[in-house]
Short mmCIF file of C-alpha atoms in Angstrom, two decimals:
data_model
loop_
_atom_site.label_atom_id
_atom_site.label_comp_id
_atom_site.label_asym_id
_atom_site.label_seq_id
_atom_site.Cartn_x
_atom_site.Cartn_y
_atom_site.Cartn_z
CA UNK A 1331 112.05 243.98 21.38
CA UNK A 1332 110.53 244.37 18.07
CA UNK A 1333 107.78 241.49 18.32
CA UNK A 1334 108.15 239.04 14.98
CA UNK A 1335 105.49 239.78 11.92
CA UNK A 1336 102.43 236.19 12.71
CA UNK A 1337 101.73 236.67 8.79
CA UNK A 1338 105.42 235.62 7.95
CA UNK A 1339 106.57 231.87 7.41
CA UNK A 1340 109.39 231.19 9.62
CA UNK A 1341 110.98 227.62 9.82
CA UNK A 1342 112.97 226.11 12.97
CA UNK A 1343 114.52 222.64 13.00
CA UNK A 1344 114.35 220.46 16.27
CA UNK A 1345 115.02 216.11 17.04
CA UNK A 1346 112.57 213.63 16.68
CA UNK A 1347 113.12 210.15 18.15
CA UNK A 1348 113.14 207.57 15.42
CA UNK A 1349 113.48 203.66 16.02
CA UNK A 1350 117.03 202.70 15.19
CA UNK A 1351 119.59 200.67 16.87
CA UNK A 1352 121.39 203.38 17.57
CA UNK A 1353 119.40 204.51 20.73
CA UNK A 1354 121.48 207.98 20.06
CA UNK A 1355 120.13 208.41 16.41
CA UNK A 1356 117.70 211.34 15.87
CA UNK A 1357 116.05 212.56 12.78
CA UNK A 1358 116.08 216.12 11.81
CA UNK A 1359 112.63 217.97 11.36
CA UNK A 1360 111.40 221.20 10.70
CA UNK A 1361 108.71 223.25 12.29
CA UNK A 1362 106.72 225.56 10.44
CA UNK A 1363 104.70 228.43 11.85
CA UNK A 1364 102.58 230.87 10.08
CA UNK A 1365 99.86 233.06 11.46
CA UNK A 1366 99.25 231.24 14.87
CA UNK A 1367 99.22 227.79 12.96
CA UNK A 1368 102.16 225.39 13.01
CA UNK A 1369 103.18 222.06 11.40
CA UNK A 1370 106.07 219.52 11.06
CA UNK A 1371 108.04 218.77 8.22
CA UNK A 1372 110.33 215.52 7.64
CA UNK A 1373 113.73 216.84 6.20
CA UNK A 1374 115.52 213.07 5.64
CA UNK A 1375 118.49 214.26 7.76
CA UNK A 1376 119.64 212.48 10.66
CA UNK A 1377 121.63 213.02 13.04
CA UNK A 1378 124.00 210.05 14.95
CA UNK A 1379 124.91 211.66 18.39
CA UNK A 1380 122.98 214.61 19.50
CA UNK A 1381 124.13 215.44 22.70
CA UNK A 1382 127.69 216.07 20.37
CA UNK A 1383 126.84 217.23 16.99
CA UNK A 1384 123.74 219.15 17.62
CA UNK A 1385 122.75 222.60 18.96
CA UNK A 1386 120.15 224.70 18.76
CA UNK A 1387 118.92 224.74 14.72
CA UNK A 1388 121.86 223.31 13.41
CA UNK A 1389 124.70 220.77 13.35
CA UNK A 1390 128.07 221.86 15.66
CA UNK A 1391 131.07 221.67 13.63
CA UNK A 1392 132.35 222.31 10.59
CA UNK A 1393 132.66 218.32 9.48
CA UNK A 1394 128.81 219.38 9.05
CA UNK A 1395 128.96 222.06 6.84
CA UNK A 1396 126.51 220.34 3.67
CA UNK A 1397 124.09 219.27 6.11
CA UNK A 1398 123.77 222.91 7.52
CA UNK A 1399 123.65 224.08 4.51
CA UNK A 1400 121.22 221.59 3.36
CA UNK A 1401 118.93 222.82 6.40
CA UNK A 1402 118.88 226.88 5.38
CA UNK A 1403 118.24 225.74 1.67
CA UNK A 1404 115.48 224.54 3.55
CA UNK A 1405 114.43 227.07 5.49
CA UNK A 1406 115.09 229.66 2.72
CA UNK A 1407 112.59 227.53 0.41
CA UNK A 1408 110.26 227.55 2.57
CA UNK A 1409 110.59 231.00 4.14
CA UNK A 1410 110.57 232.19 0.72
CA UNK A 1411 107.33 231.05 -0.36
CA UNK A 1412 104.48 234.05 -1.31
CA UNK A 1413 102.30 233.50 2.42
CA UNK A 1414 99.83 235.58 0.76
CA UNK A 1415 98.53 232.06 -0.76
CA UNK A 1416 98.35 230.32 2.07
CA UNK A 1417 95.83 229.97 5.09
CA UNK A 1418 97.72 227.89 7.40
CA UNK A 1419 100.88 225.79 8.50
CA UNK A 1420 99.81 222.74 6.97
CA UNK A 1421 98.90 224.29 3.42
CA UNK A 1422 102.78 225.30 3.62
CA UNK A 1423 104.01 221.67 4.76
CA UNK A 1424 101.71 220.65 1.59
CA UNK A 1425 103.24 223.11 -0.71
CA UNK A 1426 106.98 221.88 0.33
CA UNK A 1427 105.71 217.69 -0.06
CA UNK A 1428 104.70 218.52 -3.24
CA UNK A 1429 108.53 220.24 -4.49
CA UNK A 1430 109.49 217.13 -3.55
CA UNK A 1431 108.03 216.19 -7.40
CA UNK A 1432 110.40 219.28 -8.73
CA UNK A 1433 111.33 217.31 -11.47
CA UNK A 1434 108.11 216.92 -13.18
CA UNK A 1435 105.30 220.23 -13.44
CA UNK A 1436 102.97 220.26 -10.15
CA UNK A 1437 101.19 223.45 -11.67
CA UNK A 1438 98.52 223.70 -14.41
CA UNK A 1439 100.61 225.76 -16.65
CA UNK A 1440 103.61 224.28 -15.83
CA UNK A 1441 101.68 220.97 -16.81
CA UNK A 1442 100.28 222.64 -20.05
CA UNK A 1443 103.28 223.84 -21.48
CA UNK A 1444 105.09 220.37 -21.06
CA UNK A 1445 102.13 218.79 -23.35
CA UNK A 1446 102.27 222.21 -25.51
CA UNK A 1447 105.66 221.19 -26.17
CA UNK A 1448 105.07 217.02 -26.49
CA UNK A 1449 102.41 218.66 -29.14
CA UNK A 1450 104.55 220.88 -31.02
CA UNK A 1451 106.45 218.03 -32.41
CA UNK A 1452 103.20 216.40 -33.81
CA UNK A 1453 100.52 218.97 -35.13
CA UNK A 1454 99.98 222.08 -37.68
CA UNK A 1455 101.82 225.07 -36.34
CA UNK A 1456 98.19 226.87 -36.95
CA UNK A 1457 97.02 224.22 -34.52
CA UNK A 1458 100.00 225.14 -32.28
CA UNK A 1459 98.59 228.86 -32.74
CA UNK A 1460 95.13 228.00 -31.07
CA UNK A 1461 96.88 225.86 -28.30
CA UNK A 1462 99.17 228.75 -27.46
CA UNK A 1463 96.15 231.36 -27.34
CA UNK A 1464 94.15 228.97 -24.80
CA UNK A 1465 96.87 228.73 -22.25
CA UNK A 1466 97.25 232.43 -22.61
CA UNK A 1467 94.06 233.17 -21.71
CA UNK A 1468 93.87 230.40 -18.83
CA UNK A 1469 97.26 232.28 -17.65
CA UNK A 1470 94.95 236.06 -18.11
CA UNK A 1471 92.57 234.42 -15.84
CA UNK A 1472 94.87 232.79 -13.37
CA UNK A 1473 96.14 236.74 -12.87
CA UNK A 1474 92.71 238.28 -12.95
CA UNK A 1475 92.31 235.78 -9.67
CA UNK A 1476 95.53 237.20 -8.27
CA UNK A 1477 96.42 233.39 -8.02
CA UNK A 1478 100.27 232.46 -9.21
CA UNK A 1479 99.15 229.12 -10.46
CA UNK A 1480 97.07 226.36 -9.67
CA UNK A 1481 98.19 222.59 -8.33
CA UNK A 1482 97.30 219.73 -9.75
CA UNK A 1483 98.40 217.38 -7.36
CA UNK A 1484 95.94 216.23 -4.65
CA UNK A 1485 98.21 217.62 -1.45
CA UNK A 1486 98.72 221.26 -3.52
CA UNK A 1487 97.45 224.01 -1.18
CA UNK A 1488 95.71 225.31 -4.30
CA UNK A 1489 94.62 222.31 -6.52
CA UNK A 1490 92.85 222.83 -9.64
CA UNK A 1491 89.26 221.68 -8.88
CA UNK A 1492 86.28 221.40 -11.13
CA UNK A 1493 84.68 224.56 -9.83
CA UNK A 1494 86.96 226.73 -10.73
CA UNK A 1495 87.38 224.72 -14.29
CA UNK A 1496 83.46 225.83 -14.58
CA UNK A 1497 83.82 229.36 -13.14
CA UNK A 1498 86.65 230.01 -15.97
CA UNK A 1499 84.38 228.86 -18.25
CA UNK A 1500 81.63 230.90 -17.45
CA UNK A 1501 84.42 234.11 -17.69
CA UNK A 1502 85.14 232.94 -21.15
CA UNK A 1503 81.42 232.70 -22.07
CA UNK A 1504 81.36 236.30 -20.45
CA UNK A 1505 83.26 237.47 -23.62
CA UNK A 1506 83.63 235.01 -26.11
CA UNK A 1507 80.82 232.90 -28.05
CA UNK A 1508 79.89 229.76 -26.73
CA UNK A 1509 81.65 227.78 -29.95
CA UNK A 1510 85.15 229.54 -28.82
CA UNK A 1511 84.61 228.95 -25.10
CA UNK A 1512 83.63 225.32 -25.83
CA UNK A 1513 87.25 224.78 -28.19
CA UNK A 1514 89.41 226.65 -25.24
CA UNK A 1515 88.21 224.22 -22.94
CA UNK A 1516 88.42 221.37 -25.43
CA UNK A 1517 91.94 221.95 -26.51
CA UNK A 1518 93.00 222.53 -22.46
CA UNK A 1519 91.60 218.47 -21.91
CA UNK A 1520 93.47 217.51 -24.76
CA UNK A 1521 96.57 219.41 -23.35
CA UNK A 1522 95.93 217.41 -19.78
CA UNK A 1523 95.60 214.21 -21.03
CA UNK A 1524 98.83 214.49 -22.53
CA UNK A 1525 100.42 215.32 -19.71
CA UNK A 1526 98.50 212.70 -17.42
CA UNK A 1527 99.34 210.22 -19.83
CA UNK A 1528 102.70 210.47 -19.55
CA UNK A 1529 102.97 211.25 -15.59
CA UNK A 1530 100.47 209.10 -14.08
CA UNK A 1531 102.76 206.50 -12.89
CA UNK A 1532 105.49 208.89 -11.36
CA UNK A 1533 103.94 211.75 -9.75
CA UNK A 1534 101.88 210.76 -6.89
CA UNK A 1535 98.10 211.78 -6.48
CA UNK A 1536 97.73 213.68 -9.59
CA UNK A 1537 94.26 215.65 -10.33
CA UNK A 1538 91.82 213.57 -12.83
CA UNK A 1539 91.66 215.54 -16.27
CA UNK A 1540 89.24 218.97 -14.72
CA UNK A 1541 88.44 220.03 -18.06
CA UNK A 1542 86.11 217.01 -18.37
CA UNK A 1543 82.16 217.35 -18.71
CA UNK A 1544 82.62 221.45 -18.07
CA UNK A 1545 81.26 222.55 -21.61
CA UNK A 1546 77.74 223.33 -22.61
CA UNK A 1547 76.52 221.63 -25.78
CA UNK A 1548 73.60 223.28 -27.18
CA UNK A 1549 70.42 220.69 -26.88
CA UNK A 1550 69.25 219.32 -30.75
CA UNK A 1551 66.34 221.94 -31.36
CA UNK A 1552 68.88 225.23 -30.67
CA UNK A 1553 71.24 223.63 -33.26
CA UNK A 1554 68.50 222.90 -35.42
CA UNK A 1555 67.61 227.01 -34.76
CA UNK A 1556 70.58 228.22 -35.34
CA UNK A 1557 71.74 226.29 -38.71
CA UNK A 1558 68.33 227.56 -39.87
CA UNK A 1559 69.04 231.02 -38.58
CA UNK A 1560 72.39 230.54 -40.85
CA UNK A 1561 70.59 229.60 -43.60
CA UNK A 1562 69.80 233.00 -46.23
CA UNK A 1563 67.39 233.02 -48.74
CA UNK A 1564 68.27 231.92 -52.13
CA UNK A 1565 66.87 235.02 -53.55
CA UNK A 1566 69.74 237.08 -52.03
CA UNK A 1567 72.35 234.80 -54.07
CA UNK A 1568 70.01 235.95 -56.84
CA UNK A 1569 70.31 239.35 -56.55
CA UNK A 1570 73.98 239.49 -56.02
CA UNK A 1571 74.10 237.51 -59.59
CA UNK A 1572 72.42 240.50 -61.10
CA UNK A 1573 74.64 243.05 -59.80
CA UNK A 1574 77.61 244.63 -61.28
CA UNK A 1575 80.17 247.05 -59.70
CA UNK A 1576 81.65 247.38 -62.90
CA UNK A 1577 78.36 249.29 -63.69
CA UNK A 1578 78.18 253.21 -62.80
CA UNK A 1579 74.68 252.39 -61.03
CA UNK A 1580 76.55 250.20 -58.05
CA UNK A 1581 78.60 253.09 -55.71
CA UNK A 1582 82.10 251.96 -55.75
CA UNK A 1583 83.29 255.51 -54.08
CA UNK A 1584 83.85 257.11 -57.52
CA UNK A 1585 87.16 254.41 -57.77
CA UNK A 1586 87.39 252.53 -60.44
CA UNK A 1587 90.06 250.26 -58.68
CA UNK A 1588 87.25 250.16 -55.74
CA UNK A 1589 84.72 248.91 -58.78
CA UNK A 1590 87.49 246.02 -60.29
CA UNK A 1591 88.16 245.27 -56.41
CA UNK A 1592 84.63 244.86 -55.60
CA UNK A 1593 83.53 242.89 -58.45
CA UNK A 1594 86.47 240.31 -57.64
CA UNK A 1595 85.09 240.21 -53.74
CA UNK A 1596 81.16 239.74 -55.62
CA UNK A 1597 82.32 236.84 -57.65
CA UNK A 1598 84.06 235.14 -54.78
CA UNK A 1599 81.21 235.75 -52.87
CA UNK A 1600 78.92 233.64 -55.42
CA UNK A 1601 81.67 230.66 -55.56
CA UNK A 1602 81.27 230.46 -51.97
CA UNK A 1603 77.32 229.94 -52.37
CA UNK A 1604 77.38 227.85 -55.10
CA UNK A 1605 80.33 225.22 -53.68
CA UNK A 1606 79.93 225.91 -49.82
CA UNK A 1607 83.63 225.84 -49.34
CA UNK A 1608 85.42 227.17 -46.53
CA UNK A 1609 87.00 230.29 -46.58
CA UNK A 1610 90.38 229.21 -45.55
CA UNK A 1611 90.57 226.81 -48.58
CA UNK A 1612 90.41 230.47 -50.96
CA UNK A 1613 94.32 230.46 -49.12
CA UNK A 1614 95.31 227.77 -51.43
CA UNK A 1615 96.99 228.95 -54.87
CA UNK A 1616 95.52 225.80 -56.78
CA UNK A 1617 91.92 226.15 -55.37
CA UNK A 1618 89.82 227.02 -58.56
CA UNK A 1619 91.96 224.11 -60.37
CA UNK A 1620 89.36 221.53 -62.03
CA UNK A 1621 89.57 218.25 -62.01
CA UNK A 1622 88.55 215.69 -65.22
CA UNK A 1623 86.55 212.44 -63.93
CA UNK A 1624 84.80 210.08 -65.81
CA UNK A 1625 81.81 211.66 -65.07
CA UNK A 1626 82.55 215.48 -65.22
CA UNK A 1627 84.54 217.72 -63.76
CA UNK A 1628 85.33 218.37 -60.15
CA UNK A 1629 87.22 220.49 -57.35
CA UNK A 1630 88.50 218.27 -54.73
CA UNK A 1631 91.36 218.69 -52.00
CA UNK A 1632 91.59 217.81 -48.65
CA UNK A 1633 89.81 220.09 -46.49
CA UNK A 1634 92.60 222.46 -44.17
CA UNK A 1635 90.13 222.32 -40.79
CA UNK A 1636 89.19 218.47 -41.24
CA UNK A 1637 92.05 216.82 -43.46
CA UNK A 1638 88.92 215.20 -45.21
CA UNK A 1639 88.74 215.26 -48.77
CA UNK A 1640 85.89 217.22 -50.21
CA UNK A 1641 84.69 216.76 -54.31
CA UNK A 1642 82.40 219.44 -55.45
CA UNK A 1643 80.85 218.85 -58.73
CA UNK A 1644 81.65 221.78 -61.26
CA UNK A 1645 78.21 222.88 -62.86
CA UNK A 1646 78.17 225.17 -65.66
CA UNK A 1647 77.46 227.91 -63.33
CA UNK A 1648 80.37 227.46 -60.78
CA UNK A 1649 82.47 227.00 -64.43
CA UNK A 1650 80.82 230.07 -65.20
CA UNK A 1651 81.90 231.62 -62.00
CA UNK A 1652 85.27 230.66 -62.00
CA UNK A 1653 86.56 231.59 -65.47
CA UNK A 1654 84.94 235.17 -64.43
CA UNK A 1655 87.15 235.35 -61.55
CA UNK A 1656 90.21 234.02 -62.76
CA UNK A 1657 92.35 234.22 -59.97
CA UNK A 1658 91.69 234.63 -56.52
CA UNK A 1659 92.17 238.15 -55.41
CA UNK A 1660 94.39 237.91 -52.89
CA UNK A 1661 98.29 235.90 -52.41
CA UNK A 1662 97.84 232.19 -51.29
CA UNK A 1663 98.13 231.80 -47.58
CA UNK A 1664 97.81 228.40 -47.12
CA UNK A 1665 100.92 225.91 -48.62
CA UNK A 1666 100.67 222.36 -49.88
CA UNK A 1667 100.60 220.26 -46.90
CA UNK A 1668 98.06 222.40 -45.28
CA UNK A 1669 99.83 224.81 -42.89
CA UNK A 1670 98.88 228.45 -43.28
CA UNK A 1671 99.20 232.19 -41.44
CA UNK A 1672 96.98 233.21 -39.24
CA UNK A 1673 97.67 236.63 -39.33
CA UNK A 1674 97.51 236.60 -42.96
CA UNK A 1675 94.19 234.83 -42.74
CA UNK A 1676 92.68 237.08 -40.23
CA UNK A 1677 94.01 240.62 -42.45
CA UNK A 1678 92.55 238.70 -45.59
CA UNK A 1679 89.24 237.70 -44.31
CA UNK A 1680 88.60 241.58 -41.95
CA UNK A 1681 89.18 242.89 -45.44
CA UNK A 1682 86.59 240.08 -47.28
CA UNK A 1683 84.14 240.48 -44.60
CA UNK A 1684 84.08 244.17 -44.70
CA UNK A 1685 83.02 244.04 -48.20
CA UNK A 1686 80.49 241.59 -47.69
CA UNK A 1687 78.61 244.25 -44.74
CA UNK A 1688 78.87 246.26 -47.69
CA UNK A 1689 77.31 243.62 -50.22
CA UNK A 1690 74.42 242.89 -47.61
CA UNK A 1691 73.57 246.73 -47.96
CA UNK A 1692 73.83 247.14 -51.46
CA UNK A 1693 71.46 244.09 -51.83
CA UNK A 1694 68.93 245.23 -48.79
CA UNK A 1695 69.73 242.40 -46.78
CA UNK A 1696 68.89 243.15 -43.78
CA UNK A 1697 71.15 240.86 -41.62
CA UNK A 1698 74.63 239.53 -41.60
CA UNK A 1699 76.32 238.27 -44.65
CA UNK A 1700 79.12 236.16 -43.67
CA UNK A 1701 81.41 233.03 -45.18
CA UNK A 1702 80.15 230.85 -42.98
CA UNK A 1703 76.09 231.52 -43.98
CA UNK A 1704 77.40 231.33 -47.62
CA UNK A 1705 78.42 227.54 -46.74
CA UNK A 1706 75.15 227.01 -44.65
CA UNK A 1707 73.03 227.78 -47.47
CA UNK A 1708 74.90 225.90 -50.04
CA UNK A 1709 74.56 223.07 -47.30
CA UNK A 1710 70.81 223.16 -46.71
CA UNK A 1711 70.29 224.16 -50.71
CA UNK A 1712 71.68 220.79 -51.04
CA UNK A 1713 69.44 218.96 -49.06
CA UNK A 1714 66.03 220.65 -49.00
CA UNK A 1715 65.86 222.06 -52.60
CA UNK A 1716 67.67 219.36 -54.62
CA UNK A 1717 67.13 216.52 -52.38
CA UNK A 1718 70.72 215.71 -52.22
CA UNK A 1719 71.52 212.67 -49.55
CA UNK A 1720 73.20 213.16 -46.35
CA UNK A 1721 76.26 211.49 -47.62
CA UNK A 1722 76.84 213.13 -50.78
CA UNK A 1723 76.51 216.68 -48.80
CA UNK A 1724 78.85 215.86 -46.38
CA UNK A 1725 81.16 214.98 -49.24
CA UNK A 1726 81.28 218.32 -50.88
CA UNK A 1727 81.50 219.68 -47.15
CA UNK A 1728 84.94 217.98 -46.52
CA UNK A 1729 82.49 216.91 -43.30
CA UNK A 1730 81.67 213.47 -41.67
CA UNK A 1731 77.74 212.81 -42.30
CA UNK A 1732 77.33 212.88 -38.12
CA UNK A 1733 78.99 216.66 -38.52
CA UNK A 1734 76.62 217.70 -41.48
CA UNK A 1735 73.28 216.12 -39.81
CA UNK A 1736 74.31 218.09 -36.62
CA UNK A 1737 74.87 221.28 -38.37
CA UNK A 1738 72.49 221.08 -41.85
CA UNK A 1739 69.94 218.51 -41.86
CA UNK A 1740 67.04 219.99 -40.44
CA UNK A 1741 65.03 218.83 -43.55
CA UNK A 1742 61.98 220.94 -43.79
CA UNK A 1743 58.17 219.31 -44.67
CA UNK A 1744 58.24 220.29 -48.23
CA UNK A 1745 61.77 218.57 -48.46
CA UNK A 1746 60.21 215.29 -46.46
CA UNK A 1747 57.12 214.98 -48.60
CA UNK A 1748 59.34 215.42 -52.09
CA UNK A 1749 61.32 212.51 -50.83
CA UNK A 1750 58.47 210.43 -50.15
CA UNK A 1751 56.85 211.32 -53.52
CA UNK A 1752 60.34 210.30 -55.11
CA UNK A 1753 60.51 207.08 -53.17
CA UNK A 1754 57.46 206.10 -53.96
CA UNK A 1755 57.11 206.99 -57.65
CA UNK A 1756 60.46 204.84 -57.77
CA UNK A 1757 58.92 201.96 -55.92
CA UNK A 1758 55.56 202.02 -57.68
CA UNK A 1759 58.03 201.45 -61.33
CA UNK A 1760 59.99 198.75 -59.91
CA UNK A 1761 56.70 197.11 -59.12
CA UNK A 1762 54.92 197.17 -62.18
CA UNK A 1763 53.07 200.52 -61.87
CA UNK A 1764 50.84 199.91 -59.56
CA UNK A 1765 48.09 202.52 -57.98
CA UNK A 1766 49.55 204.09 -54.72
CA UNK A 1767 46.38 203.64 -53.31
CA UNK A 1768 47.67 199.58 -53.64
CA UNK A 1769 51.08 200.00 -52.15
CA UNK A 1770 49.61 201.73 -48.97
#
């Protein structure tokens, strides 16, 4: 006789005494074995008279037919489960408990795709984008593990646990930046919570939120680095100024539609470093519409990443700028309310930032050119040249001041003794001139 394969699941059913009045009462369990290992499972089936209505497995008779058939639904569930996943018995009788919850997810992307869903009704579809494109790459590395999911109940045989939160992380830092891991993970404890939220009080022993306290926020004096790292040399806005690719001395490929092209891409270029707006707001079709104040004129919108209003002050030069351009060259991308393509984006901006690798040459800068430095020089222009305060910045920014004294306000020394010159030349006039020798 063919001896039976240990690395199978197979399921039995036997009686269990259970206290009852009726002395003849049994309930119905099942037995699980799997690789040496076994364990019992309660079915809720009962059965009155034993010695009548049971033999070996099963009920005897056909009066018993849904109960039978209620035990090899059983015993095919069980039997039917992937074994490669499991280690022992008891990690089966686990896995089986925790169908019991079938009605609500038990599994991280299960879980994630409810909130996805609970989301959809409520935010951008570019935010639904990003959302999407996390728990696709969760899923990539779910596979990669050769795992089929991930439990995020406490009895699951393979619960979601902070380690492996961390050890995905550390795969996405493997091949992403650490601003992209750090949203991924973000955006996954958002997706959670929602689901916790709303299942916390009806499915038993679920995980606390794992994509808490996993990301790695760079300490003060890296940021600090890296905004000034971001930050390029006025002269290089300069330079661009004094170029032309309308003029036979700037290469353009011997094209004159390269040359009209390339001038449109220069002058965008120098409204994004004199305004230090993003480059998704050059998706809107009203973006280079002015605005009349009392003061002057303005642009002002609400920024598409923030929803916060940003007013940048039009000075002759960004007037200058933008009756140069005229239009933007490329279609709007972005519509009234805010929404936009990202696919559109992405073609639009691989095409802008090509140019601008071409720009950095043409001008002999020597590294990146980028939209992002264009706003981080406008940004720290601001502030260290013409003394701007924190608030007004992160005004024109479209930021909160906590974002733009995170990100900008690394105010150099010449920048801190101007502004205690200033203060105190205005102090010493409110207080009748006096010597600063006196005030100090």
């Amino acid at each position: 006789m063919k001896q039976k394969d240990k690395s199978q699941i197979s399921v039995t059913f036997y009686l269990k005494k259970i206290s009852s009045k009726n002395q003849k009462a049994k309930a119905v369990y099942a037995t699980i074995a799997y690789r040496g290992t076994s364990s019992k499972v309660a079915t809720g089936i009962r059965c009155e008279d034993p010695q009548k209505d049971w033999i070996k497995n099963a009920f005897s008779g056909s009066q018993f037919g849904k109960l039978n058939s209620k035990l090899e639904e059983i015993k095919s569930e069980i039997e039917g489960y992937d074994s490669s996943i499991f280690r022992n018995a008891t990690e089966i009788k686990n896995a089986y408990n925790v169908e019991d919850f079938k009605d609500f997810p038990s599994t991280i992307l299960n879980a994630l795709e409810y909130a996805y869903l609970q989301k959809k009704k409520k935010v951008k579809p570019t935010t639904l984008v990003q959302l999407r494109s996390n728990i696709s790459l969760l899923e990539d590395y779910i596979l990669i593990k050769r795992q089929t999911d991930y439990g995020i109940v406490q009895s699951h045989p393979k619960k979601l646990t902070k380690l492996i939160v961390k050890d995905y992380y550390e795969w996405l830092l493997s091949t992403r930046k650490l601003s992209s891991a750090n949203n991924a993970i973000l955006q996954l404890k958002s997706l959670f919570k929602v689901y916790y939220d709303d299942h916390i009080d009806s499915v038993p022993d679920i995980i606390v939120n794992p994509f808490i306290s996993v990301i790695t926020r760079n300490n003060k004096q890296k940021t600090i680095a890296q905004a000034l790292a971001k930050n390029l040399d006025w002269k290089h806005i300069e330079k661009i100024e004094k170029i032309s690719y309308l003029n036979s001395e700037i290469s353009c490929h011997g094209c004159r539609k390269n040359a009209i092209s390339y001038e449109k891409y220069r002058l965008v270029t120098l409204f994004l470093a004199h305004t230090g707006m993003s480059f998704i707001e050059l998706g809107k079709a009203d973006v280079l519409d002015i605005s009349k104040t009392l003061h002057g004129s303005v642009l002002s919108s609400r920024r598409v990443k923030t929803n916060k209003k940003y007013t940048i002050p039009v000075s002759p030069k960004v007037k200058e700028i933008i009756e140069e351009l005229g239009t933007i060259p490329w279609d709007p991308f972005v519509d009234e309310n805010g929404n936009y393509s990202h696919n559109q984006r992405q073609k639009i901006y691989a095409k802008y930032c090509r140019f601008l690798k071409k720009l950095a040459e043409d001008i002999e800068l020597r590294s990146v050119l980028t939209p992002h430095i264009l706003r981080h020089t406008f940004a720290m222009r601001m502030l260290n040249y013409f003394n701007y305060s924190l608030k007004v910045v992160a005004r024109m920014l479209g930021d909160t001041e906590q974002t733009a004294r995170e990100n900008y306000c690394d105010y150099d020394d010449d920048n801190i003794v101007a502004t205690m010159n200033q203060e105190m030349t205005n102090y010493m006039t409110k207080s009748g001139n006096k010597s600063e020798s006196q005030i100090i």
